[in-house]
Amino acid sequence: MNIWSRCCKWFSANVPAQWRNRLWQDVPLLAVDLELTSLNANTCGIVSAGWVAGQGGDIQLASASHRVVNTPSPLKQSPVIHGLTDRQVAEGAPLEEVLQSLLPYARTHMWVMHHSTLDWGALNRAFERCNIAIPGVVVLDTLDLMVYYLKKRYQMVPHDAVSLAGCRQQLGLPDAPAHNALEDAIATLQVWYALFEQLNGRNFMQVDDFLHTRAIKYKKIGRK
Amino acid sequence: MNTASRQVTDFFSSVAPFEGLDSDMLTTLARRAVGLYLTDTNADDLTSRYRQHLFVIQSGQFVIHEADEPVRHVSEGACFGYAMLLDGVSYPLRVEVNEPGLVYCIDEVQFSELLEVSTVANFFQRLGDDELQQQAVTRSESVWLYRSLSEVVQRAPVMVNEQATIVEAARVMTENGVSSLLVTCGEAVVGVVTDRDLRSRVVAREVDVGQPIATIMTRSPVVISEQDTLFDTLATMSERNIHHLPVVDTATGKPVGMVTVTDIIRQQRGNVLFIIGELAKADCLYTLTRAAWQLPHYFATHARRPGDVDIIGRVLSQATDMITRKLISFFEQANGPAPMPFSWLVFGSQARQDQTLGSDQDNGLLLADTPTDTQADYFQSMGTYVCEGLAKCGIKRCTGNIMASNPALRLSLDAAVKDAQGWVSEPASTAIMHCNIFLDVRTVAGDLDLFETLQRRRAPLFRQRLFLAALARHASEAAVPLSLFRRFVCEKDAQGRDVIDLKVRGVAIINNIVRLYALAEGLTMPSTLSRLKRLSGQSELSLRDRDNLRDIWLFLNRLRWRHQLQNNLTDNKVPLSELSAIEKHQLKAAFRAIEIAQEGAVMAFSGGMR
């Protein structure tokens, strides 16, 4: 084993083997985005969640879902960003119901998120609070991947280049309405496909071939 | 139930032919579509996974190989894959990706549902034919707003209370000089009386004229709202076979006037003839300019129907001719008759009769002989006087100094013929540019025979193949504003908007091409449309291409006229934002057709060499 594959192995230590050997064209993806009450990963609540499935270059809009959550956390200044009002939130679905709709995807899909650290913290606490246990999820973080791509290509990360809108601009994707969980989820999936292309990805490649980017992580949630 | 994404509905609502769909249909479309990020490596896989789908491009650049059709270079807003859906045949489809991008696909079931919407069905029907048809022109008609009645009906309604007697009513009508009268009860219209009613219901039956008018009026008449258009009025009148319609306020129902068939006829024809009449009657420069300045105003307020636009160019040119003749006669009155026969020549748009409000004057003088110094002075004064007079009447001075006030444009017959020989023997590019202006020529005043002699002597020169080849090369140099991928190539205007100069990039190119075929046949009339009409069956421009060029020419002119009239401007730089998605689509097709015609001209006249 050469040093490169050793490194890869180290990067990927967490990702289960059944994922690592799959071809990209066979990997079901679920782009997920959340709107939160604040940017503090330890305290923020989930205001809304949006997701859409895709595979091998397609975006299955028939699976697109946008759910407003009846969060108990105060919205504070966040409506300025996501535009949801107290009233819409009050009419939202219970957190548990929304998490239950996401649950089936945990086992079957690789989740695509932009800046997963923040959204992840929120999801993690939500699953815990609702006392829902699910297995680990493989998460592909497009922000991490963009950083990898920019460093590789320009040896630097230009200011504001890794925001979702910034990524889209760099990758020649059309503008999309921002800060709606579903719109951002769709935008994130498009960013992944465009980055995959930029990084010379091929559908016959394995997940393994992208582990060295450190953008794919195995995350465990809701575990006591 | 899944959620319709905003970005998807936004996209579909901005692209032909989906832009006109109602929001329910757009939502369904967004819910059921599939998005694709097409790259060179996944295109084969994805297009076979989504076989028998309609593909609509949001971004990226692609080359489409579909069925046996010629390859198409396409980018945002274009569709592909419809041929197999329309024909129900599984054609081979291959997509080459030049720049990866987002594409939406719509399945067969949904596509057939969409085809029930007539605009969508027409759109794909036409795409299937892959030809810009008459629809380009007819379709642009619908964008013209008809004038609303509130603008037309200016006179306060003539009315009487229903208690009034027949004789009182007749007096009111006579005093006001109207042929119809509103009868009211309180503030509401309860009836209408016309001249004809007085004849057939009163006089013919010998009814006592002291009776209330209510006994003979037409009760509960059909009324029309002041928000409605002249078109609505005409439709209602012909449907009900009536000639008078009370106009009421939309909100309150109170009468605001009466519209009659005569009003409509006057709106259609009256005023421009009135202005032309004023021009003809003018007896000094002041009255002439006053009448001339009404022309732009007239067009701006009255030309709402597309048919108007097609003739405005002619009306404007004829008015300019008339002004020119008037000015020459004023000059001769003051300075005595001309010392030798002359022809006043007009070139370019005035000659072609496709002037717009922004067209500048292009004119010159043709003299029977080389003038003596005194004679030259006379014609110099005439040229200067007429050109300045035209400028005062609102027709801009020519920036290229192609005006009779310029000595180079006051040539004797022999010198003019010699000039033409110069262009033909040495067709350098400046010479060609001159030709294009001078070859569209008419005479509007002076000695007609003199001009015809010039045309007769020059005609054989212009039919020489080498000269035509040079003209063809020149005509192909101007590029239509489309990139290889059929995107618009735009300029920026002062406000930073994307604009296209429809004159330089479209109309002028067609004019150049048509002139070429006309010269080859020795046709001397300057108008592009009449040249197209007069080309013989032997012309290398096929009948179908001629019809296409005519439609495109009319279409482009309508767009630029609308731009000028709606914005009160005189330029031809039309912002893309003024065009609907369908118009953009048609414009692309039009430019593509012009490009093909350019290539055809090069093939026909210079053996394919550019």
mmCIF file with all atom_site columns, C-alpha atoms in Angstrom, chain B residues 182-301:
data_model
loop_
_atom_site.group_PDB
_atom_site.id
_atom_site.type_symbol
_atom_site.label_atom_id
_atom_site.label_alt_id
_atom_site.label_comp_id
_atom_site.label_asym_id
_atom_site.label_entity_id
_atom_site.label_seq_id
_atom_site.pdbx_PDB_ins_code
_atom_site.Cartn_x
_atom_site.Cartn_y
_atom_site.Cartn_z
_atom_site.occupancy
_atom_site.B_iso_or_equiv
_atom_site.pdbx_formal_charge
_atom_site.auth_seq_id
_atom_site.auth_comp_id
_atom_site.auth_asym_id
_atom_site.auth_atom_id
_atom_site.pdbx_PDB_model_num
ATOM 1   C CA . LEU B 1 182 ? -78.519 59.404 -24.223 1.00 0.00 ? 182 LEU B CA 1
ATOM 2   C CA . VAL B 1 183 ? -81.669 59.270 -22.136 1.00 0.00 ? 183 VAL B CA 1
ATOM 3   C CA . THR B 1 184 ? -81.130 59.205 -18.399 1.00 0.00 ? 184 THR B CA 1
ATOM 4   C CA . CYS B 1 185 ? -83.079 58.609 -15.247 1.00 0.00 ? 185 CYS B CA 1
ATOM 5   C CA . GLY B 1 186 ? -81.208 60.122 -12.349 1.00 0.00 ? 186 GLY B CA 1
ATOM 6   C CA . GLU B 1 187 ? -77.581 59.299 -13.180 1.00 0.00 ? 187 GLU B CA 1
ATOM 7   C CA . ALA B 1 188 ? -78.202 56.053 -15.003 1.00 0.00 ? 188 ALA B CA 1
ATOM 8   C CA . VAL B 1 189 ? -78.528 55.532 -18.739 1.00 0.00 ? 189 VAL B CA 1
ATOM 9   C CA . VAL B 1 190 ? -81.972 54.119 -19.472 1.00 0.00 ? 190 VAL B CA 1
ATOM 10  C CA . GLY B 1 191 ? -82.179 54.535 -23.212 1.00 0.00 ? 191 GLY B CA 1
ATOM 11  C CA . VAL B 1 192 ? -80.755 55.765 -26.487 1.00 0.00 ? 192 VAL B CA 1
ATOM 12  C CA . VAL B 1 193 ? -82.363 57.724 -29.313 1.00 0.00 ? 193 VAL B CA 1
ATOM 13  C CA . THR B 1 194 ? -80.837 58.068 -32.763 1.00 0.00 ? 194 THR B CA 1
ATOM 14  C CA . ASP B 1 195 ? -81.709 60.044 -35.893 1.00 0.00 ? 195 ASP B CA 1
ATOM 15  C CA . ARG B 1 196 ? -83.010 56.846 -37.341 1.00 0.00 ? 196 ARG B CA 1
ATOM 16  C CA . ASP B 1 197 ? -85.383 56.328 -34.391 1.00 0.00 ? 197 ASP B CA 1
ATOM 17  C CA . LEU B 1 198 ? -86.808 59.792 -34.947 1.00 0.00 ? 198 LEU B CA 1
ATOM 18  C CA . ARG B 1 199 ? -87.404 58.908 -38.573 1.00 0.00 ? 199 ARG B CA 1
ATOM 19  C CA . SER B 1 200 ? -88.816 55.414 -38.210 1.00 0.00 ? 200 SER B CA 1
ATOM 20  C CA . ARG B 1 201 ? -90.545 55.572 -34.849 1.00 0.00 ? 201 ARG B CA 1
ATOM 21  C CA . VAL B 1 202 ? -91.775 59.160 -34.856 1.00 0.00 ? 202 VAL B CA 1
ATOM 22  C CA . VAL B 1 203 ? -92.132 60.729 -38.300 1.00 0.00 ? 203 VAL B CA 1
ATOM 23  C CA . ALA B 1 204 ? -93.069 57.573 -40.194 1.00 0.00 ? 204 ALA B CA 1
ATOM 24  C CA . ARG B 1 205 ? -95.729 56.729 -37.640 1.00 0.00 ? 205 ARG B CA 1
ATOM 25  C CA . GLU B 1 206 ? -96.871 60.283 -37.134 1.00 0.00 ? 206 GLU B CA 1
ATOM 26  C CA . VAL B 1 207 ? -96.358 60.076 -33.392 1.00 0.00 ? 207 VAL B CA 1
ATOM 27  C CA . ASP B 1 208 ? -97.203 63.152 -31.301 1.00 0.00 ? 208 ASP B CA 1
ATOM 28  C CA . VAL B 1 209 ? -93.882 64.874 -30.658 1.00 0.00 ? 209 VAL B CA 1
ATOM 29  C CA . GLY B 1 210 ? -95.180 66.204 -27.347 1.00 0.00 ? 210 GLY B CA 1
ATOM 30  C CA . GLN B 1 211 ? -94.966 62.727 -25.852 1.00 0.00 ? 211 GLN B CA 1
ATOM 31  C CA . PRO B 1 212 ? -92.112 61.838 -23.517 1.00 0.00 ? 212 PRO B CA 1
ATOM 32  C CA . ILE B 1 213 ? -88.969 60.600 -25.255 1.00 0.00 ? 213 ILE B CA 1
ATOM 33  C CA . ALA B 1 214 ? -89.147 57.442 -23.153 1.00 0.00 ? 214 ALA B CA 1
ATOM 34  C CA . THR B 1 215 ? -91.989 56.177 -25.357 1.00 0.00 ? 215 THR B CA 1
ATOM 35  C CA . ILE B 1 216 ? -89.850 55.896 -28.466 1.00 0.00 ? 216 ILE B CA 1
ATOM 36  C CA . MET B 1 217 ? -86.306 55.341 -27.156 1.00 0.00 ? 217 MET B CA 1
ATOM 37  C CA . THR B 1 218 ? -84.432 52.057 -27.275 1.00 0.00 ? 218 THR B CA 1
ATOM 38  C CA . ARG B 1 219 ? -84.612 50.857 -23.699 1.00 0.00 ? 219 ARG B CA 1
ATOM 39  C CA . SER B 1 220 ? -81.719 49.343 -21.683 1.00 0.00 ? 220 SER B CA 1
ATOM 40  C CA . PRO B 1 221 ? -79.199 49.879 -24.443 1.00 0.00 ? 221 PRO B CA 1
ATOM 41  C CA . VAL B 1 222 ? -75.952 47.950 -24.680 1.00 0.00 ? 222 VAL B CA 1
ATOM 42  C CA . VAL B 1 223 ? -73.264 50.068 -23.029 1.00 0.00 ? 223 VAL B CA 1
ATOM 43  C CA . ILE B 1 224 ? -69.498 49.856 -23.003 1.00 0.00 ? 224 ILE B CA 1
ATOM 44  C CA . SER B 1 225 ? -67.031 50.772 -20.301 1.00 0.00 ? 225 SER B CA 1
ATOM 45  C CA . GLU B 1 226 ? -64.528 53.558 -20.841 1.00 0.00 ? 226 GLU B CA 1
ATOM 46  C CA . GLN B 1 227 ? -61.781 51.094 -19.949 1.00 0.00 ? 227 GLN B CA 1
ATOM 47  C CA . ASP B 1 228 ? -62.614 49.038 -23.028 1.00 0.00 ? 228 ASP B CA 1
ATOM 48  C CA . THR B 1 229 ? -60.726 49.536 -26.242 1.00 0.00 ? 229 THR B CA 1
ATOM 49  C CA . LEU B 1 230 ? -61.735 50.590 -29.702 1.00 0.00 ? 230 LEU B CA 1
ATOM 50  C CA . PHE B 1 231 ? -61.343 46.980 -30.636 1.00 0.00 ? 231 PHE B CA 1
ATOM 51  C CA . ASP B 1 232 ? -63.965 45.964 -28.048 1.00 0.00 ? 232 ASP B CA 1
ATOM 52  C CA . THR B 1 233 ? -66.223 48.703 -29.358 1.00 0.00 ? 233 THR B CA 1
ATOM 53  C CA . LEU B 1 234 ? -65.955 47.481 -32.918 1.00 0.00 ? 234 LEU B CA 1
ATOM 54  C CA . ALA B 1 235 ? -66.559 43.921 -31.818 1.00 0.00 ? 235 ALA B CA 1
ATOM 55  C CA . THR B 1 236 ? -69.673 44.898 -29.848 1.00 0.00 ? 236 THR B CA 1
ATOM 56  C CA . MET B 1 237 ? -71.004 47.052 -32.650 1.00 0.00 ? 237 MET B CA 1
ATOM 57  C CA . SER B 1 238 ? -70.648 44.394 -35.298 1.00 0.00 ? 238 SER B CA 1
ATOM 58  C CA . GLU B 1 239 ? -71.967 41.686 -33.018 1.00 0.00 ? 239 GLU B CA 1
ATOM 59  C CA . ARG B 1 240 ? -75.120 43.681 -32.161 1.00 0.00 ? 240 ARG B CA 1
ATOM 60  C CA . ASN B 1 241 ? -75.341 45.473 -35.468 1.00 0.00 ? 241 ASN B CA 1
ATOM 61  C CA . ILE B 1 242 ? -75.528 48.906 -33.846 1.00 0.00 ? 242 ILE B CA 1
ATOM 62  C CA . HIS B 1 243 ? -73.753 52.157 -34.653 1.00 0.00 ? 243 HIS B CA 1
ATOM 63  C CA . HIS B 1 244 ? -73.980 54.033 -31.356 1.00 0.00 ? 244 HIS B CA 1
ATOM 64  C CA . LEU B 1 245 ? -72.693 52.864 -28.011 1.00 0.00 ? 245 LEU B CA 1
ATOM 65  C CA . PRO B 1 246 ? -73.077 54.781 -24.756 1.00 0.00 ? 246 PRO B CA 1
ATOM 66  C CA . VAL B 1 247 ? -69.812 54.828 -22.821 1.00 0.00 ? 247 VAL B CA 1
ATOM 67  C CA . VAL B 1 248 ? -70.089 54.556 -19.056 1.00 0.00 ? 248 VAL B CA 1
ATOM 68  C CA . ASP B 1 249 ? -67.740 54.921 -16.142 1.00 0.00 ? 249 ASP B CA 1
ATOM 69  C CA . THR B 1 250 ? -66.532 51.477 -15.138 1.00 0.00 ? 250 THR B CA 1
ATOM 70  C CA . ALA B 1 251 ? -67.114 51.938 -11.427 1.00 0.00 ? 251 ALA B CA 1
ATOM 71  C CA . THR B 1 252 ? -70.212 54.102 -11.160 1.00 0.00 ? 252 THR B CA 1
ATOM 72  C CA . GLY B 1 253 ? -72.017 53.283 -14.399 1.00 0.00 ? 253 GLY B CA 1
ATOM 73  C CA . LYS B 1 254 ? -72.515 57.030 -15.033 1.00 0.00 ? 254 LYS B CA 1
ATOM 74  C CA . PRO B 1 255 ? -72.518 58.002 -18.701 1.00 0.00 ? 255 PRO B CA 1
ATOM 75  C CA . VAL B 1 256 ? -69.325 59.656 -19.907 1.00 0.00 ? 256 VAL B CA 1
ATOM 76  C CA . GLY B 1 257 ? -70.039 59.861 -23.611 1.00 0.00 ? 257 GLY B CA 1
ATOM 77  C CA . MET B 1 258 ? -71.143 58.174 -26.768 1.00 0.00 ? 258 MET B CA 1
ATOM 78  C CA . VAL B 1 259 ? -69.002 56.398 -29.305 1.00 0.00 ? 259 VAL B CA 1
ATOM 79  C CA . THR B 1 260 ? -70.190 56.007 -32.889 1.00 0.00 ? 260 THR B CA 1
ATOM 80  C CA . VAL B 1 261 ? -68.993 54.246 -35.994 1.00 0.00 ? 261 VAL B CA 1
ATOM 81  C CA . THR B 1 262 ? -67.926 57.611 -37.340 1.00 0.00 ? 262 THR B CA 1
ATOM 82  C CA . ASP B 1 263 ? -65.672 58.117 -34.304 1.00 0.00 ? 263 ASP B CA 1
ATOM 83  C CA . ILE B 1 264 ? -63.946 54.861 -35.060 1.00 0.00 ? 264 ILE B CA 1
ATOM 84  C CA . ILE B 1 265 ? -63.418 55.694 -38.698 1.00 0.00 ? 265 ILE B CA 1
ATOM 85  C CA . ARG B 1 266 ? -62.054 59.065 -37.685 1.00 0.00 ? 266 ARG B CA 1
ATOM 86  C CA . GLN B 1 267 ? -59.659 57.425 -35.241 1.00 0.00 ? 267 GLN B CA 1
ATOM 87  C CA . GLN B 1 268 ? -58.436 55.043 -37.898 1.00 0.00 ? 268 GLN B CA 1
ATOM 88  C CA . ARG B 1 269 ? -57.881 57.407 -40.743 1.00 0.00 ? 269 ARG B CA 1
ATOM 89  C CA . GLY B 1 270 ? -58.860 60.943 -40.038 1.00 0.00 ? 270 GLY B CA 1
ATOM 90  C CA . ASN B 1 271 ? -56.004 62.623 -38.354 1.00 0.00 ? 271 ASN B CA 1
ATOM 91  C CA . VAL B 1 272 ? -53.076 61.699 -40.499 1.00 0.00 ? 272 VAL B CA 1
ATOM 92  C CA . LEU B 1 273 ? -54.937 62.875 -43.566 1.00 0.00 ? 273 LEU B CA 1
ATOM 93  C CA . PHE B 1 274 ? -55.692 66.054 -41.699 1.00 0.00 ? 274 PHE B CA 1
ATOM 94  C CA . ILE B 1 275 ? -52.002 66.628 -41.012 1.00 0.00 ? 275 ILE B CA 1
ATOM 95  C CA . ILE B 1 276 ? -51.088 65.807 -44.596 1.00 0.00 ? 276 ILE B CA 1
ATOM 96  C CA . GLY B 1 277 ? -53.771 68.278 -45.653 1.00 0.00 ? 277 GLY B CA 1
ATOM 97  C CA . GLU B 1 278 ? -52.214 70.929 -43.409 1.00 0.00 ? 278 GLU B CA 1
ATOM 98  C CA . LEU B 1 279 ? -48.828 70.251 -45.006 1.00 0.00 ? 279 LEU B CA 1
ATOM 99  C CA . ALA B 1 280 ? -50.313 70.635 -48.461 1.00 0.00 ? 280 ALA B CA 1
ATOM 100 C CA . LYS B 1 281 ? -51.988 73.909 -47.526 1.00 0.00 ? 281 LYS B CA 1
ATOM 101 C CA . ALA B 1 282 ? -48.927 75.432 -45.842 1.00 0.00 ? 282 ALA B CA 1
ATOM 102 C CA . ASP B 1 283 ? -47.934 78.681 -47.516 1.00 0.00 ? 283 ASP B CA 1
ATOM 103 C CA . CYS B 1 284 ? -44.866 79.598 -45.518 1.00 0.00 ? 284 CYS B CA 1
ATOM 104 C CA . LEU B 1 285 ? -42.104 77.886 -43.599 1.00 0.00 ? 285 LEU B CA 1
ATOM 105 C CA . TYR B 1 286 ? -43.800 78.599 -40.285 1.00 0.00 ? 286 TYR B CA 1
ATOM 106 C CA . THR B 1 287 ? -47.103 76.842 -41.068 1.00 0.00 ? 287 THR B CA 1
ATOM 107 C CA . LEU B 1 288 ? -45.186 74.012 -42.687 1.00 0.00 ? 288 LEU B CA 1
ATOM 108 C CA . THR B 1 289 ? -43.052 73.345 -39.617 1.00 0.00 ? 289 THR B CA 1
ATOM 109 C CA . ARG B 1 290 ? -46.059 73.622 -37.353 1.00 0.00 ? 290 ARG B CA 1
ATOM 110 C CA . ALA B 1 291 ? -47.885 70.904 -39.287 1.00 0.00 ? 291 ALA B CA 1
ATOM 111 C CA . ALA B 1 292 ? -44.767 68.742 -39.582 1.00 0.00 ? 292 ALA B CA 1
ATOM 112 C CA . TRP B 1 293 ? -44.199 68.670 -35.849 1.00 0.00 ? 293 TRP B CA 1
ATOM 113 C CA . GLN B 1 294 ? -47.617 67.111 -35.365 1.00 0.00 ? 294 GLN B CA 1
ATOM 114 C CA . LEU B 1 295 ? -46.527 63.966 -37.179 1.00 0.00 ? 295 LEU B CA 1
ATOM 115 C CA . PRO B 1 296 ? -44.507 62.293 -34.419 1.00 0.00 ? 296 PRO B CA 1
ATOM 116 C CA . HIS B 1 297 ? -47.211 63.206 -31.952 1.00 0.00 ? 297 HIS B CA 1
ATOM 117 C CA . TYR B 1 298 ? -49.852 61.716 -34.200 1.00 0.00 ? 298 TYR B CA 1
ATOM 118 C CA . PHE B 1 299 ? -47.977 58.439 -34.573 1.00 0.00 ? 299 PHE B CA 1
ATOM 119 C CA . ALA B 1 300 ? -47.283 58.170 -30.877 1.00 0.00 ? 300 ALA B CA 1
ATOM 120 C CA . THR B 1 301 ? -50.925 58.567 -29.937 1.00 0.00 ? 301 THR B CA 1
#
